Coordinates of C-alpha atoms in Angstrom, one line a residue:
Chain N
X1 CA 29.9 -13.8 -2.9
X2 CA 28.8 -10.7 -4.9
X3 CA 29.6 -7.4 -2.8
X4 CA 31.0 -4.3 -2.8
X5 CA 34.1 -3.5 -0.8
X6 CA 34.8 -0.6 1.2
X7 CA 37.9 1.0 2.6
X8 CA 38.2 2.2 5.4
X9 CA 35.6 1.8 7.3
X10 CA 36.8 4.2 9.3
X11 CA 38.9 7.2 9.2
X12 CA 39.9 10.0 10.9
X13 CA 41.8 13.1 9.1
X14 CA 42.6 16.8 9.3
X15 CA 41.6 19.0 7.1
X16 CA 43.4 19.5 3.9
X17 CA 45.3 16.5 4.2
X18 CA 44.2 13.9 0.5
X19 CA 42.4 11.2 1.4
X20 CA 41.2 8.5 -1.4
X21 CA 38.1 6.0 -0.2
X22 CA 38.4 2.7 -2.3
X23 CA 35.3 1.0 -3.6
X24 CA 35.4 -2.4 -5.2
X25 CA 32.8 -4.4 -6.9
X26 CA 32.7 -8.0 -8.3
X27 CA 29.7 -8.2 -10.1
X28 CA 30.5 -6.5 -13.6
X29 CA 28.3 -3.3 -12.8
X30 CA 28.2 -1.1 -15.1
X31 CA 27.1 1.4 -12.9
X32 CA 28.2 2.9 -9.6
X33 CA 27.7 5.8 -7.6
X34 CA 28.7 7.1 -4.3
X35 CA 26.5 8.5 -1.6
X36 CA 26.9 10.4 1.5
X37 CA 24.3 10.1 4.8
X38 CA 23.9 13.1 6.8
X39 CA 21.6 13.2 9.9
X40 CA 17.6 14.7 8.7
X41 CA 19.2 15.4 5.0
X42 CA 18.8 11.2 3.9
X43 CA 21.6 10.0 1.4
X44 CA 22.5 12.3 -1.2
X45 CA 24.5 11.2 -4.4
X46 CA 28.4 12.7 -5.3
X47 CA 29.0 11.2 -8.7
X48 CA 28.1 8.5 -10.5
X49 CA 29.4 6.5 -13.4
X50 CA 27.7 4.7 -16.2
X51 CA 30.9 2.7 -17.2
X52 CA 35.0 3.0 -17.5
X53 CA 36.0 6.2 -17.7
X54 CA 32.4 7.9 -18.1
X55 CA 31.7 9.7 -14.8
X56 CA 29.1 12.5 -13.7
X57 CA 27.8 15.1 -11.0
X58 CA 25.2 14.3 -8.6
X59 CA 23.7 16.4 -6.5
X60 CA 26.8 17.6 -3.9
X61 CA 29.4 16.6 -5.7
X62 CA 31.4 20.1 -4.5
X63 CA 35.0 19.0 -3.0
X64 CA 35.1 15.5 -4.6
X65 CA 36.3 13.9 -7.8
X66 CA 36.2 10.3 -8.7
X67 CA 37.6 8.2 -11.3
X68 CA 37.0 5.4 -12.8
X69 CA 40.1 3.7 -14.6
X70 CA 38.7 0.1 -14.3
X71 CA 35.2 -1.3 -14.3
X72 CA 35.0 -3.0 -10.8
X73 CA 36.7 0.5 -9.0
X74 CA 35.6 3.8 -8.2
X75 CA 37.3 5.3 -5.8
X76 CA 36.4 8.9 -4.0
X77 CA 39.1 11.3 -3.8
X78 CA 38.7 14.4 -1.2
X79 CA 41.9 16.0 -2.4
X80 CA 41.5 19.2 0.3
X81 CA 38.9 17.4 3.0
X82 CA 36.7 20.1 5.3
X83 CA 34.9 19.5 7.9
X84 CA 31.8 19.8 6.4
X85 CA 32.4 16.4 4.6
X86 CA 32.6 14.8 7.7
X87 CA 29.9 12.1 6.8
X88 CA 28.9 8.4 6.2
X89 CA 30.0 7.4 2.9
X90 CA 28.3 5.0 0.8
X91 CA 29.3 3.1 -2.1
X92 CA 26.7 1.2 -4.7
X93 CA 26.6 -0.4 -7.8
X94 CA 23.6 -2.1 -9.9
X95 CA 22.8 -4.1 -12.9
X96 CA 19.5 -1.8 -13.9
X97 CA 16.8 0.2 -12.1
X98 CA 15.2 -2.7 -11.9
X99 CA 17.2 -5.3 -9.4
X100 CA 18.2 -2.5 -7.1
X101 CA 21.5 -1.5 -5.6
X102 CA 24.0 -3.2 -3.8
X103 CA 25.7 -0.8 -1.3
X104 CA 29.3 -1.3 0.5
X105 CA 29.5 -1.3 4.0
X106 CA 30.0 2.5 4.4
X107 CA 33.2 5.0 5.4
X108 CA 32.9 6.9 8.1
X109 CA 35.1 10.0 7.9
X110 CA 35.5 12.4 10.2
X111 CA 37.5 15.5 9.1
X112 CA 39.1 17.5 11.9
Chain W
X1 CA 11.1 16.9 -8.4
X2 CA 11.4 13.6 -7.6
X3 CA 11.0 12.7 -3.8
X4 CA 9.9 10.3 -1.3
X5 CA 8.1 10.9 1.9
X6 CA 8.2 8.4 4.6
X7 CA 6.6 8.4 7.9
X8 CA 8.6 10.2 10.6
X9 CA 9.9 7.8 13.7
X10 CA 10.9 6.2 16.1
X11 CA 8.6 3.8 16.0
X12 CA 8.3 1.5 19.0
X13 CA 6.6 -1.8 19.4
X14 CA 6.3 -4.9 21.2
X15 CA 7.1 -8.4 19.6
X16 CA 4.9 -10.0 17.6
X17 CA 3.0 -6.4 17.2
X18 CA 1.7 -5.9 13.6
X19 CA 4.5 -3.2 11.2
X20 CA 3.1 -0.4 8.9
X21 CA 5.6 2.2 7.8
X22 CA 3.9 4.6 5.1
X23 CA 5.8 5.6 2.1
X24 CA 4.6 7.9 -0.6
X25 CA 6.0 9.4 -3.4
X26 CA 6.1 11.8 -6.7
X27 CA 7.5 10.8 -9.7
X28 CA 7.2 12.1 -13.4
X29 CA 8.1 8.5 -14.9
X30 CA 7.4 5.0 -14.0
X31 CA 10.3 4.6 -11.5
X32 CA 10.8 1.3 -9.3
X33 CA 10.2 1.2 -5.5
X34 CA 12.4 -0.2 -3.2
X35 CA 12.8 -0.9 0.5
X36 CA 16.5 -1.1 2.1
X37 CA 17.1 -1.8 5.6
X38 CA 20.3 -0.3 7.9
X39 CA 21.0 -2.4 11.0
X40 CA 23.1 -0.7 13.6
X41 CA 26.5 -0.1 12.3
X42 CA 25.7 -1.6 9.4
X43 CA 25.9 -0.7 5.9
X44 CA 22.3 -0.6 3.3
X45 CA 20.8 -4.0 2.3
X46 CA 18.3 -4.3 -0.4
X47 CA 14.8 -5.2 1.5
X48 CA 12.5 -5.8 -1.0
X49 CA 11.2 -4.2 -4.5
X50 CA 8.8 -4.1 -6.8
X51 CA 9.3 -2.4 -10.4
X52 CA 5.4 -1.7 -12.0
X53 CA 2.3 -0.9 -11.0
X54 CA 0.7 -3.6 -8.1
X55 CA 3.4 -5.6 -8.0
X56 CA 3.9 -6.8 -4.6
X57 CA 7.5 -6.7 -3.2
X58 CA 8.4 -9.5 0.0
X59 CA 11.0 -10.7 1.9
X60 CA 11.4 -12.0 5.4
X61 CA 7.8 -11.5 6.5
X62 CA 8.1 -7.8 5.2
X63 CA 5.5 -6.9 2.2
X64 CA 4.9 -3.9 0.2
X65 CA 2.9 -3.2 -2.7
X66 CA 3.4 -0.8 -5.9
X67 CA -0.2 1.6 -5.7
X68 CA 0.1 3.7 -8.8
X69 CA -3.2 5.7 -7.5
X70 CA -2.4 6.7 -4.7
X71 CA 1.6 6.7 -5.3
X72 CA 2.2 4.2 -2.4
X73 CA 4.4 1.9 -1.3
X74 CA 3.9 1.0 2.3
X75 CA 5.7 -1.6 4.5
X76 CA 4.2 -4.2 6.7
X77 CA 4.9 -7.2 8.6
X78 CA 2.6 -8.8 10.7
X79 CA 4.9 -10.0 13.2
X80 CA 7.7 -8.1 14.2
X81 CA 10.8 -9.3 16.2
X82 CA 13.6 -7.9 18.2
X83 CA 16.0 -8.7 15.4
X84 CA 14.0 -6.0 12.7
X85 CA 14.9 -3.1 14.8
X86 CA 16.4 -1.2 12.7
X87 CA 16.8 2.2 10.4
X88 CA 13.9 1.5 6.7
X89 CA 14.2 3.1 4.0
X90 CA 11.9 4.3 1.1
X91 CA 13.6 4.5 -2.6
X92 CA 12.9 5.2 -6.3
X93 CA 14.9 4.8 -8.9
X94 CA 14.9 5.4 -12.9
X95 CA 16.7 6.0 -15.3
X96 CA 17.1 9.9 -16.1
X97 CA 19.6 9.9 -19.2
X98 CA 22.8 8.4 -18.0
X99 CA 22.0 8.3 -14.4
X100 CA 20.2 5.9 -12.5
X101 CA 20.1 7.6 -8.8
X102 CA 18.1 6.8 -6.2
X103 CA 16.0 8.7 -4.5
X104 CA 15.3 8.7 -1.0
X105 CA 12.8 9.3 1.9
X106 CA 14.4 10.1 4.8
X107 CA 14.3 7.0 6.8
X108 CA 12.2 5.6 10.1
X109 CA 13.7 3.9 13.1
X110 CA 11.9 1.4 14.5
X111 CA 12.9 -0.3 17.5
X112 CA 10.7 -3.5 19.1
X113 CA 10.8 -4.7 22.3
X114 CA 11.1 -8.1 24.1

């Protein structure tokens, strides 16, 4: 079955402590981003990355870094987590603009 | 920039009841439109799409089609059920150099009751 995979799903931390959230996909995307979901802000993008080792900003990307070593991972590392990145966190990965996105099943992390 | 504007919720209806949720939007390209739902605890699932202009986009009963002039791309079903309660989303996407994000409206809840 073509998905991404998500872990955790949930997490609970204090702040400071490194946290990495996995992402895994099995469709030979090219590209894949992250996303978090705030309440009245929508889903706003971290990074993103157009293939192996090729990464970029999005639009909050402040207090993340991701890497991407292999094409089916790209995991979200929060080296010094806040608790203003408690959020729901998305992961996604498509083919083209065209045939859409297909998202994981989410993280949520709360930062304490 | 870039945006989507969807119609504000909750929305609350009745089964069977007929589903318009309005989404429009600003673009400088030729971006695709897409429709994802989010079930309760659940994570974002591809609805429906539709990529140029007056394509029409379907899936499950749900339709939506691609108005260039009046930058549209509203959702209907004309029967809803208990099981479509749930969080919609409005989306575009192209490609902008390396980076193909998606933008998105903020979402409407809709909940429908038995």
């Amino acid at each position: 079955e073509a998905q991404v995979t998500q872990n955790p799903r949930y997490l609970i931390t204090v702040t400071g402590k490194k946290l990495t959230v996995t992402c895994s996909q099995n469709m030979n995307h090219e590209y894949m981003s992250w996303y978090r979901q705030d309440p009245g802000l929508g889903l706003r993008q971290i990074y993103y990355s157009m293939n192996v080792e090729v990464t970029d900003k999005g639009d909050v990307p402040e207090g993340y870094k991701v890497s991407r070593k292999e094409k089916r991972n790209f995991p979200l590392i929060l080296e010094s987590p806040s608790p203003n990145q408690t959020s729901l966190y998305f992961c996604a990965s498509t083919s083209g603009t065209a045939y859409g996105y297909t998202f994981g099943s989410g993280t949520r992390l709360t930062v304490v | 920039g870039d945006s989507v504007t969807q119609m504000e919720g909750p929305v609350t209806l009745s089964e069977e009841a007929f589903l318009t949720i309005n989404c429009t939007y600003t673009a400088t390209g030729y971006p695709s439109l897409f429709w994802y739902v989010q079930y309760p605890g659940e994570g974002l699932q591809l609805l429906l799409k539709a990529t140029k202009a007056d394509d029409k986009g379907s899936n499950k009963g749900f339709e939506a089609t691609y108005r260039k002039e009046t930058t549209s791309f509203h959702l209907e079903k004309g029967s809803v059920q208990v099981s479509d309660s749930a969080v919609y989303f409005c989306a575009l996407t192209y490609n902008a150099g390396n980076n193909r994000k998606l933008i998105w409206g903020l979402g409407t809840s809709l909940a429908v009751n038995p």
